[in-house]
XYZ file of C-alpha atoms in Angstrom:
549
model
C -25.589 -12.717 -18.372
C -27.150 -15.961 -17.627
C -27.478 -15.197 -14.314
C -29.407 -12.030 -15.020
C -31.847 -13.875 -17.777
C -32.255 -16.492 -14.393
C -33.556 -13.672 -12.053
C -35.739 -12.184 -14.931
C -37.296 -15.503 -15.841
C -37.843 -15.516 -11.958
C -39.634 -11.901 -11.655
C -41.665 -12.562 -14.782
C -43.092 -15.749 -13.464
C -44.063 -14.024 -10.351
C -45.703 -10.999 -12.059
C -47.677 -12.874 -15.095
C -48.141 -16.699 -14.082
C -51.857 -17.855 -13.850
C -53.807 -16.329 -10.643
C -51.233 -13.155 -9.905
C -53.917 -11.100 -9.922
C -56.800 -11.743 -7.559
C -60.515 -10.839 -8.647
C -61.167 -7.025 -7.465
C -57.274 -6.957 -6.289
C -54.453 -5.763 -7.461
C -52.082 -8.850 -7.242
C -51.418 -11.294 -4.841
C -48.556 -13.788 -3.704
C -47.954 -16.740 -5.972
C -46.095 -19.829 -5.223
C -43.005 -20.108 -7.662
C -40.694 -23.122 -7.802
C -36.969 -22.183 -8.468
C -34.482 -24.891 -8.511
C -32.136 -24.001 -5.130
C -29.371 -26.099 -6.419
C -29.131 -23.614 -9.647
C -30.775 -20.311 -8.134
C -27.166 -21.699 -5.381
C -24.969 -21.935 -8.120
C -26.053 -19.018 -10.340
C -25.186 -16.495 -7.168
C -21.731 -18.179 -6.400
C -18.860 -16.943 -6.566
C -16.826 -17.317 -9.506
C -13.036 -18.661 -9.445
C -11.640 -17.033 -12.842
C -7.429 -16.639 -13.816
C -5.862 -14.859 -17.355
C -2.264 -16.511 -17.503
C 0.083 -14.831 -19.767
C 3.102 -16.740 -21.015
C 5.704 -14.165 -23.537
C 7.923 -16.525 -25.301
C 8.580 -14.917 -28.505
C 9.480 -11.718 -29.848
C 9.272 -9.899 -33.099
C 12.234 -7.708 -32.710
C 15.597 -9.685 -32.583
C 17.097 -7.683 -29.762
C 15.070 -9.499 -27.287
C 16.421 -12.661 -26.267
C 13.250 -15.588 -26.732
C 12.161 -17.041 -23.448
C 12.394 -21.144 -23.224
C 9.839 -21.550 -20.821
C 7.467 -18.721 -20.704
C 4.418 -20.248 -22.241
C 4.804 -23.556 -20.622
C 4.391 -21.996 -17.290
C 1.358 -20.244 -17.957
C 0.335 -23.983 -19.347
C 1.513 -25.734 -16.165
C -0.187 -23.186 -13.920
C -3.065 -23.379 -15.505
C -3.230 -27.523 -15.304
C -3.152 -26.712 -11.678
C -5.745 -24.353 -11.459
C -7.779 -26.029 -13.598
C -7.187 -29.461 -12.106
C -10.544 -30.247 -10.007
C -8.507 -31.985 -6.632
C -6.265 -28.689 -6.963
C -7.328 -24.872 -8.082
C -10.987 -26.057 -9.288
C -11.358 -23.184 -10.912
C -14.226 -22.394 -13.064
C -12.594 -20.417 -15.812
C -8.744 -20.235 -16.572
C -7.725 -18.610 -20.421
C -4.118 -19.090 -21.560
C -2.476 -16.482 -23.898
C 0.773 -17.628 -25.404
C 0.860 -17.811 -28.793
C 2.645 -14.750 -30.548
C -0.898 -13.259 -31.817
C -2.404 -13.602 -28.411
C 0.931 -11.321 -26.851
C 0.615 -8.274 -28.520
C 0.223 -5.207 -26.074
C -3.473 -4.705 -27.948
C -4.707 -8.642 -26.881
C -3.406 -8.696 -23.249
C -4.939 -5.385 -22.745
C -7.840 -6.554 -24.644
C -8.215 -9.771 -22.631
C -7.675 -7.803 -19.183
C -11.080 -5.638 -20.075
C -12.700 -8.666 -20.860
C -11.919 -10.463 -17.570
C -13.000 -7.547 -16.222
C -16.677 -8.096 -17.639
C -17.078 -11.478 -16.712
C -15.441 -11.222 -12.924
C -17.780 -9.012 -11.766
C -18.859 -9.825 -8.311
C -16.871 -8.754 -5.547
C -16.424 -12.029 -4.416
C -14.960 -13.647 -7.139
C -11.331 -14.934 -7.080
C -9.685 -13.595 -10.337
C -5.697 -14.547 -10.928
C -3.757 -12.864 -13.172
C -0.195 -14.216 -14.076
C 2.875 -12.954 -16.226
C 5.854 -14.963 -17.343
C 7.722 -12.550 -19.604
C 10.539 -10.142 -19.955
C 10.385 -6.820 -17.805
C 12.926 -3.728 -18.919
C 13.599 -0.276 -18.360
C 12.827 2.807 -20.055
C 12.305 6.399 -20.089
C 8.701 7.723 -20.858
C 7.842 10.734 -22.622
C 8.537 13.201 -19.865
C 11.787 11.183 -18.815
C 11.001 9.489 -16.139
C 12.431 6.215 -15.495
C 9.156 3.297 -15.745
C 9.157 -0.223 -15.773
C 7.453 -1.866 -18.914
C 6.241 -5.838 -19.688
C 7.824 -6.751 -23.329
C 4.999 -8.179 -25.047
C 5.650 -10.095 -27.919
C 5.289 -6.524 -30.654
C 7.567 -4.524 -28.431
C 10.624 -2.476 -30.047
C 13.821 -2.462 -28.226
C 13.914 0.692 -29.697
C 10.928 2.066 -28.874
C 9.880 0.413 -25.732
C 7.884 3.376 -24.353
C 5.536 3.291 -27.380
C 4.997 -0.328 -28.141
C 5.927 -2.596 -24.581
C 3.464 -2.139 -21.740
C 3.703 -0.158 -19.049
C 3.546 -1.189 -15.683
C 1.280 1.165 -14.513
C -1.118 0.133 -17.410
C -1.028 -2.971 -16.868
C -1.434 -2.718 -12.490
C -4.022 0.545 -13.603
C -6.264 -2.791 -15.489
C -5.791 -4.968 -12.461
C -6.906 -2.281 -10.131
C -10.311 -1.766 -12.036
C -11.266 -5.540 -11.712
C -14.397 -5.165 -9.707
C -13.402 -8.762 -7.394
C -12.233 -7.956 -3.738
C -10.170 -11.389 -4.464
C -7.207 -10.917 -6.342
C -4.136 -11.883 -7.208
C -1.363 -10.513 -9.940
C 1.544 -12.507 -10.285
C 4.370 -10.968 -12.048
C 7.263 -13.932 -13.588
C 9.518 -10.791 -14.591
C 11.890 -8.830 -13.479
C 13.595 -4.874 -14.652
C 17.102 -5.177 -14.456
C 19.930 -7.839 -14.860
C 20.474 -10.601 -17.038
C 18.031 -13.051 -16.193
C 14.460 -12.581 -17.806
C 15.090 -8.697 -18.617
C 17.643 -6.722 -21.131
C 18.272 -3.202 -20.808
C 19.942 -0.523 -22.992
C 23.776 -0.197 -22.259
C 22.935 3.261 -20.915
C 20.049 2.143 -18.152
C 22.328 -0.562 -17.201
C 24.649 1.937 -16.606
C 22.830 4.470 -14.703
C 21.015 1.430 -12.671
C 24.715 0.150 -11.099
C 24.707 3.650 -9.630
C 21.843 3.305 -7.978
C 21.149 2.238 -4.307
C 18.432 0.308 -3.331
C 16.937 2.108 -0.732
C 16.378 5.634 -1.898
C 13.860 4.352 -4.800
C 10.766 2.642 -4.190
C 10.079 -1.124 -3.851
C 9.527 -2.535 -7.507
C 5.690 -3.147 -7.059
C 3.102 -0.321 -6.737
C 0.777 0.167 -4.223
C -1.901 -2.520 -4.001
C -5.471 -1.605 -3.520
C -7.404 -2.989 -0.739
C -7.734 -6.516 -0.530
C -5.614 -7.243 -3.585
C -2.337 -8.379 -3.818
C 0.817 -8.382 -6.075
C 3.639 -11.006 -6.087
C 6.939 -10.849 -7.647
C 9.534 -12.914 -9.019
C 12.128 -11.318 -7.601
C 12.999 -7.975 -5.192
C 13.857 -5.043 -6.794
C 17.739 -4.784 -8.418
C 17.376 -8.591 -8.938
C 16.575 -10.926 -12.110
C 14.087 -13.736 -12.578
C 15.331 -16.317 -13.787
C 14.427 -19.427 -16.029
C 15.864 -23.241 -15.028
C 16.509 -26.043 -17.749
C 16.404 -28.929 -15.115
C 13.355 -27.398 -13.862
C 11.993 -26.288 -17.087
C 10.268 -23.026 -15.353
C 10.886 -19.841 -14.600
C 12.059 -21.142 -10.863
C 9.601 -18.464 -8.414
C 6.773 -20.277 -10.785
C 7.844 -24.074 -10.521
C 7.846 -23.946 -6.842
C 4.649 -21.869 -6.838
C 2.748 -24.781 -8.518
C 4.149 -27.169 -6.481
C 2.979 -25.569 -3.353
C -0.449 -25.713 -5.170
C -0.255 -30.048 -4.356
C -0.487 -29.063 -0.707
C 3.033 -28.751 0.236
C 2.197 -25.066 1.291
C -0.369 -25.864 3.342
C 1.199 -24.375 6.960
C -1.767 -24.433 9.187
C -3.071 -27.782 7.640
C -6.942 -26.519 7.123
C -7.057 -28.105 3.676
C -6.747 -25.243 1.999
C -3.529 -23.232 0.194
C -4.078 -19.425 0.068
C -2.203 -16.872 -1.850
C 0.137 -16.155 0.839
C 0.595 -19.427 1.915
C 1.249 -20.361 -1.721
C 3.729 -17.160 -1.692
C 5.808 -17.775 1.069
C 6.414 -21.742 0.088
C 7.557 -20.727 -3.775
C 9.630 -17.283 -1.937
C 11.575 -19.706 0.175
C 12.498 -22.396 -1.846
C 13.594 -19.698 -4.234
C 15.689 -18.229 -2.228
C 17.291 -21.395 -1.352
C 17.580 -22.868 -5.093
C 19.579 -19.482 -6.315
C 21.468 -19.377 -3.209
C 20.178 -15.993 -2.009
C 20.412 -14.306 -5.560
C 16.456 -14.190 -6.211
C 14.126 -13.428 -3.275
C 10.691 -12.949 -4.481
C 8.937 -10.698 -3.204
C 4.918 -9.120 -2.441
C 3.059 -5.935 -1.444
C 0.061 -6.977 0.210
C -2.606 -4.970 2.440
C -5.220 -5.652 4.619
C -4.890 -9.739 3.783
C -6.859 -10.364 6.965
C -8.518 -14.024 6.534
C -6.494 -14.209 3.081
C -9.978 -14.752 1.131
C -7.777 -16.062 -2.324
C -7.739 -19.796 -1.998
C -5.564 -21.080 -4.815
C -6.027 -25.266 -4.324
C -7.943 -27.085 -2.156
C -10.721 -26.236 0.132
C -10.910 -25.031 4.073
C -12.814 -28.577 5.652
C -10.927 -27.969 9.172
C -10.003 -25.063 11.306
C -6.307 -24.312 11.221
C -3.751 -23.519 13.310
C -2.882 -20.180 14.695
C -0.825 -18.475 12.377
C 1.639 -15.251 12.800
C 2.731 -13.385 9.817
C 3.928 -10.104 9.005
C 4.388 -8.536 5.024
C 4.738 -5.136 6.247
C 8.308 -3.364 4.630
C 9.015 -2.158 7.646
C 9.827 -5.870 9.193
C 11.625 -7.162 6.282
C 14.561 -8.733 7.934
C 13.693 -9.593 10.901
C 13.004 -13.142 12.311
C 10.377 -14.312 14.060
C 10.721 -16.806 16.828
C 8.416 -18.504 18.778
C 9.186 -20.068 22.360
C 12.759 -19.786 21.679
C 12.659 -21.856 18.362
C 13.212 -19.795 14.861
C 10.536 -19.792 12.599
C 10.822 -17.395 9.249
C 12.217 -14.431 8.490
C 10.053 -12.113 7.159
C 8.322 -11.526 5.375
C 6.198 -14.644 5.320
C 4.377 -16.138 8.258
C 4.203 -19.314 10.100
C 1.849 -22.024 11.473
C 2.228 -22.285 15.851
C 0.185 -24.784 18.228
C -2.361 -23.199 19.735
C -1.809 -21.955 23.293
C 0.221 -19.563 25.176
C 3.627 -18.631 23.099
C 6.370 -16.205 23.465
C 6.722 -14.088 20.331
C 9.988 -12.605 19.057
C 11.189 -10.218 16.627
C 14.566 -10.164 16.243
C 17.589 -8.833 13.813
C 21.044 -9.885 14.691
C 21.593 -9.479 18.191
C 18.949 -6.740 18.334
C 15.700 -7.619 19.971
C 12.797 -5.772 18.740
C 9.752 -7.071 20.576
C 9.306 -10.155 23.318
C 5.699 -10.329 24.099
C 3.582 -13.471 25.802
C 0.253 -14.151 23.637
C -2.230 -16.363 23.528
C -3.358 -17.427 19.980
C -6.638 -19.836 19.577
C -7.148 -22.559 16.681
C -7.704 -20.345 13.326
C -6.363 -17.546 14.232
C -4.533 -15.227 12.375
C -2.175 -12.408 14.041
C -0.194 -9.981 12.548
C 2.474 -9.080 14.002
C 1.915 -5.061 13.324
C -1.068 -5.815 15.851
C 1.272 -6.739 18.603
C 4.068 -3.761 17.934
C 1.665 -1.433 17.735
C 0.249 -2.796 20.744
C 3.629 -2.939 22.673
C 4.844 0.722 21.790
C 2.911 3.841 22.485
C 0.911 5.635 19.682
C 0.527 9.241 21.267
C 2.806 11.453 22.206
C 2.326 14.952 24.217
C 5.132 17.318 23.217
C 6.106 20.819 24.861
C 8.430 23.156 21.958
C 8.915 26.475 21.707
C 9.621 28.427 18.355
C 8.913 31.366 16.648
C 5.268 32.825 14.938
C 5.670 35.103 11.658
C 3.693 36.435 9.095
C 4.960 35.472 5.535
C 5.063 38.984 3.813
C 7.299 42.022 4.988
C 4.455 44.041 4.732
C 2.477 42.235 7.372
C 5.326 42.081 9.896
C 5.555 45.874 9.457
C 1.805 46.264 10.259
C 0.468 43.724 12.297
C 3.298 41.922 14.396
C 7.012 41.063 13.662
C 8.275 37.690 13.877
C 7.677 36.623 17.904
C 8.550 33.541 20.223
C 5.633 31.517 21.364
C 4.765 28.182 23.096
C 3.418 25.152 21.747
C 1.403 22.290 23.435
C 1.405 19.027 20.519
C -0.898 16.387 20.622
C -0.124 13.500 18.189
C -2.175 10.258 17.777
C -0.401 8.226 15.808
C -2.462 5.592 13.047
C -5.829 7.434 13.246
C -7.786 7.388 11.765
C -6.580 4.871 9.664
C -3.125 2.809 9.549
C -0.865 6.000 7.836
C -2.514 8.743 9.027
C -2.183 10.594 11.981
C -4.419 13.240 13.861
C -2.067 16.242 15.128
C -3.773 19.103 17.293
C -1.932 22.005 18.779
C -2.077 24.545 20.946
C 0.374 27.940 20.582
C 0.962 31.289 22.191
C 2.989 34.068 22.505
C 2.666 37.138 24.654
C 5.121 40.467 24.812
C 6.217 43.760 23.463
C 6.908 44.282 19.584
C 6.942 47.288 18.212
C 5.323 48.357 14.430
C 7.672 49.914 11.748
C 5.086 51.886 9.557
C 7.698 55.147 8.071
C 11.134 54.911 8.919
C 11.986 56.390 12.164
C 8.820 55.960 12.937
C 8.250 53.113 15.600
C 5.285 52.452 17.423
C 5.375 50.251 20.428
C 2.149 47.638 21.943
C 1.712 44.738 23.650
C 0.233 41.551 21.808
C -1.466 38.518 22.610
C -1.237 35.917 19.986
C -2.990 32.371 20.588
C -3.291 29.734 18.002
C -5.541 26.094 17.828
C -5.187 24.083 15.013
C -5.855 20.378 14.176
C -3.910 18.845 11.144
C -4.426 14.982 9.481
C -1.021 14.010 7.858
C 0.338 11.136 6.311
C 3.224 9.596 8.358
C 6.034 8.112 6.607
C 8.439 5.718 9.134
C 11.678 4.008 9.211
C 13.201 2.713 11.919
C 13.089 5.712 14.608
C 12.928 8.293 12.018
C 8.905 9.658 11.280
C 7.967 12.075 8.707
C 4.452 13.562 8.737
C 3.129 15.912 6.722
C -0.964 16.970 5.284
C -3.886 19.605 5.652
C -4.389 21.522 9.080
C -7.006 24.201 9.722
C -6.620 26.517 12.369
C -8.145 29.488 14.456
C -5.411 32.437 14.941
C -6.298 34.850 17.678
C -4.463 38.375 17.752
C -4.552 41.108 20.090
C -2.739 44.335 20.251
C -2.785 47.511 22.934
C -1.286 50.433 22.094
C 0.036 53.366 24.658
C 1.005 56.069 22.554
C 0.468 59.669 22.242
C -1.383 59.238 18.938
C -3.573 56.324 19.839
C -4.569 54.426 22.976
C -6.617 51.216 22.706
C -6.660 47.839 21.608
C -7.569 46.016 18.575
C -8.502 42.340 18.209
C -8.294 39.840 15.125
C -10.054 36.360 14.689
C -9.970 34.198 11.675
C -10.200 30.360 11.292
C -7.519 29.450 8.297
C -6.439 26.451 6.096
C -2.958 25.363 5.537
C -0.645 22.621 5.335
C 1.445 21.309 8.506
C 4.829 19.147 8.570
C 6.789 17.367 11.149
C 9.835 15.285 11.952
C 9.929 12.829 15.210
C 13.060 10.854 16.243
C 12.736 8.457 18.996
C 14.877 8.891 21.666
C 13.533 5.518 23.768
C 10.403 3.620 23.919
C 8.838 6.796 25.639
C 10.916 10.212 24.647
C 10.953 11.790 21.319
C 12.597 14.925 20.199
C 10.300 16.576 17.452
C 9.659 19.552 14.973
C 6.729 20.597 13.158
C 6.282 23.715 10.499
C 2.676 24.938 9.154
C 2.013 27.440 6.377
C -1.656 29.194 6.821
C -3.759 31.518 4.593
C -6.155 33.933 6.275
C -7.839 37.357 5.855
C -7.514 40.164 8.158
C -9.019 43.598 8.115
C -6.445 46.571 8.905
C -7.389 49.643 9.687
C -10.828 49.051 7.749
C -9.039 47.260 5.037
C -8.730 43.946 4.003
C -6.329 41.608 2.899
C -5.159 37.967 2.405
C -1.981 37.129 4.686
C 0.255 34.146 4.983
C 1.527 32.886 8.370
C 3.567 30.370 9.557
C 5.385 28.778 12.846
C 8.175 26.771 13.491
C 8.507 24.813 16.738
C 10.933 22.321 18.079
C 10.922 20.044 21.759
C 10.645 16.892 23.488
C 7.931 14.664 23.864
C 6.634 11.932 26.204
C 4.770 8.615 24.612
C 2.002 7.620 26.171
């Protein structure tokens, strides 16, 4: 608000001060003095935070937290703390009226009004209890016990996860940060029905998703601990332990590539390994980030120097692996690390298993990741030859236009185009023979066909290890011909259409450049036979090898 009154005050000075208007003109230019200094600081960007601290509960069933609201306090003397976060606003909710479901949501929408520049850093933390529960259509969701929350009713009264990341994602800033102090299963700062705990030990890991959401662009989301784990509080610390050790990279201890400055991720990966370390492996924390490039969320201190070169990698896909550099072990991601500038030999590696070896040569402030250099090092296109089968979907349609028939298929694949998931697919099919039309039984009639297919398809590709999975909208432009040398009719008749549909695919990597592949589509089109016409379903199922290129 004040600094639209500023840029009013401004306009209105131009437009009515003595001598805007010029005798017989209709206005003229007029000197106005504005204060650069606060015109500077009105148009700045602003560094905001909402910490959250859930201490105590109304219902007895959930166990009160010792050090909940003290580490929303001690966060917030570091982000306040001029030498440190400098921030310009930082609001602390921890008292039990302030921890209601109503006032956090209430206080999200608020910091939503006042961080509204896309520039602005906004950090929003959560020390609290997480659970478990089953929503209104039974589905299994992860809620934040706020301090009204029923154990008995958690679906009505805690909030929801997605409510709470739905909030985050509306705050207008391009700069932000969630930090989630919880966890949604175990026995550290969480507490499940008997029955979830139950059904959870029969879960494994890998089938369900990662605990955190998908983060919008240039946002991020950190977390306590990985999914199946517990965050958990420390009495000689006194803090919940991910959030001690993030503060204290705050005093420059997580400073890797010694430019003055601690970012998010550099804050991240200091509190994520020292974690790790204090529970002896039990809690890794863990992050979904995308599209960090420059990592615009400083948390403490300020960028006076260029940095070192710095490789770093928080794509799932790596988790695992460790990254070496000239021989010497660095991190294991994900995480990143600070190198010399110069020529280096980068390494990915899992056990014995060596995953990429590639020379680079990084430059003072740069930042690599290491996605950039796989997807440099392995081939994104593939051309595949498979043969398969062409067949309308209805019986009706086989009967009258053309039975199910072999054909040939030419597969282009561009893998991460347009953009990082997606993939651009185009195809070329066809079939030629004899079929053979089954309109009254006993009555066949044979002709020759020409079928020829072109269709272009933009999926979303799903990977793991070897193993892709592709699947999204195609269009495509079906070609049929049919001559007929019969006693009753002799001639041909031709059919064009252009079609929508849906394509999907599987691709297993044999080696860095063969691939054995499959691909299905399902098409819509209309067709006129014999002067009528109707809406038909096609489809085609192929299967070959391809070569990466």
């Amino acid at each position: 608000m004040r600094r639209l009154v500023f840029t009013l005050l401004a306009v209105l000075a131009a437009c009515a001060g003595p001598g805007s208007l010029e005798k017989g003109g209709k206005g003229g230019l007029v000197s106005v003095k504005v204060d650069e200094r606060a015109l500077s600081t009105a148009y700045a960007p602003r560094r905001l935070a909402l910490l959250v601290g859930v201490s105590q509960f109304q219902d007895a069933q959930w166990r009160d937290l010792r050090y909940a609201s003290k580490d929303a306090e001690d966060l917030a003397a570091a982000l306040r703390d001029p030498t440190r976060g400098h921030f310009d606003s930082v609001r602390v909710l921890s008292r039990p009226e302030e921890t209601t479901r109503a006032s956090i949501l209430a206080a999200l929408r608020q910091l939503r009004q006042e961080a509204h520049r896309p520039d602005d850093v906004v950090v929003v933390y959560f020390s609290a209890h997480g659970t478990l529960a089953r929503d209104g259509r039974g589905e299994l969701k992860r809620y934040l016990v706020t301090t009204d929350a029923s154990f008995r009713a958690i679906p009505q009264t805690a909030l929801p996860m997605d409510e709470l990341k739905s909030e985050f994602d509306q705050l207008p800033s391009r700069r932000r940060l969630m930090v989630l102090a919880t966890c949604h299963s175990g026995s550290g700062k969480s507490l499940l029905p008997k029955e979830l705990e139950a059904e959870l030990a029969g879960i494994k890991d890998g089938f369900y998703a990662r605990p955190l959401e998908e983060s919008s662009r240039a946002s991020m989301v950190f977390a306590a601990c990985d999914w199946g784990e517990t965050a958990r509080e420390d009495e000689g610390l006194q803090n919940d332990i991910y959030t001690h050790f993030l503060i204290d990279g705050l005093n420059g201890a997580a400073d890797r590539n010694s430019d003055g400055a601690v970012t998010a991720t550099e804050a991240h990966d200091h509190a994520r390994r020292a974690t790790y370390a204090f529970t002896q492996g039990r809690q890794r924390p863990s992050a979904e980030i995308l599209e960090v490039g420059a990592d615009p969320v400083v948390l403490s201190g300020h960028i006076d120097r260029t940095g070192r070169p710095e490789l770093f990698s928080y794509n799932p896909r790596l988790d695992g692996f460790t990254l070496k550099v000239d021989g010497e072990t660095r991190t294991e991601l994900p995480g990143g690390a600070a190198v010399p500038p110069g020529r280096r030999t980068v390494e990915l590696t899992k056990g014995e298993d060596v995953l990429l070896r590639e020379v680079v040569d990084v430059s003072a402030g740069e930042r690599l990741p290491l996605e950039r250099l796989l997807s440099e090092r392995f081939p994104r296109r593939s051309l595949t030859l498979m043969g398969g089968m062409f067949s309308f979907v209805d019986a009706r349609s086989r009967d009258e236009l053309l039975p199910a028939s072999p054909e040939l298929a030419l597969v282009l694949r561009l893998e991460e185009r347009p953009l990082p998931d997606l993939s651009l697919v185009f195809d070329l099919s066809g079939g030629r023979g004899r079929q053979q039309l089954n309109l009254a039984p006993g009555n066949a009639v044979p002709f020759t066909y020409t079928a020829l297919s072109m269709g272009a398809a933009v999926p979303y590709t799903w990977r793991w290890e070897r193993l892709s999975l592709y699947a999204g909208p195609r269009v495509a432009a079906l070609f049929l011909q049919r001559s007929f040398q019969t006693e009753a009719f002799t001639g041909g008749q031709q059919y064009f259409t252009v079609s929508p549909g849906v394509v999907g695919g599987v691709v297993w990597r044999l080696g860095e450049r063969l691939e054995l592949s499959a691909q299905t589509q399902l098409m819509v089109t209309y067709v006129v036979v014999d002067g009528q016409g109707q809406a038909v379903g096609f489809s085609g199922g192929w299967a070959g090898v391809g070569y990466r290129f």
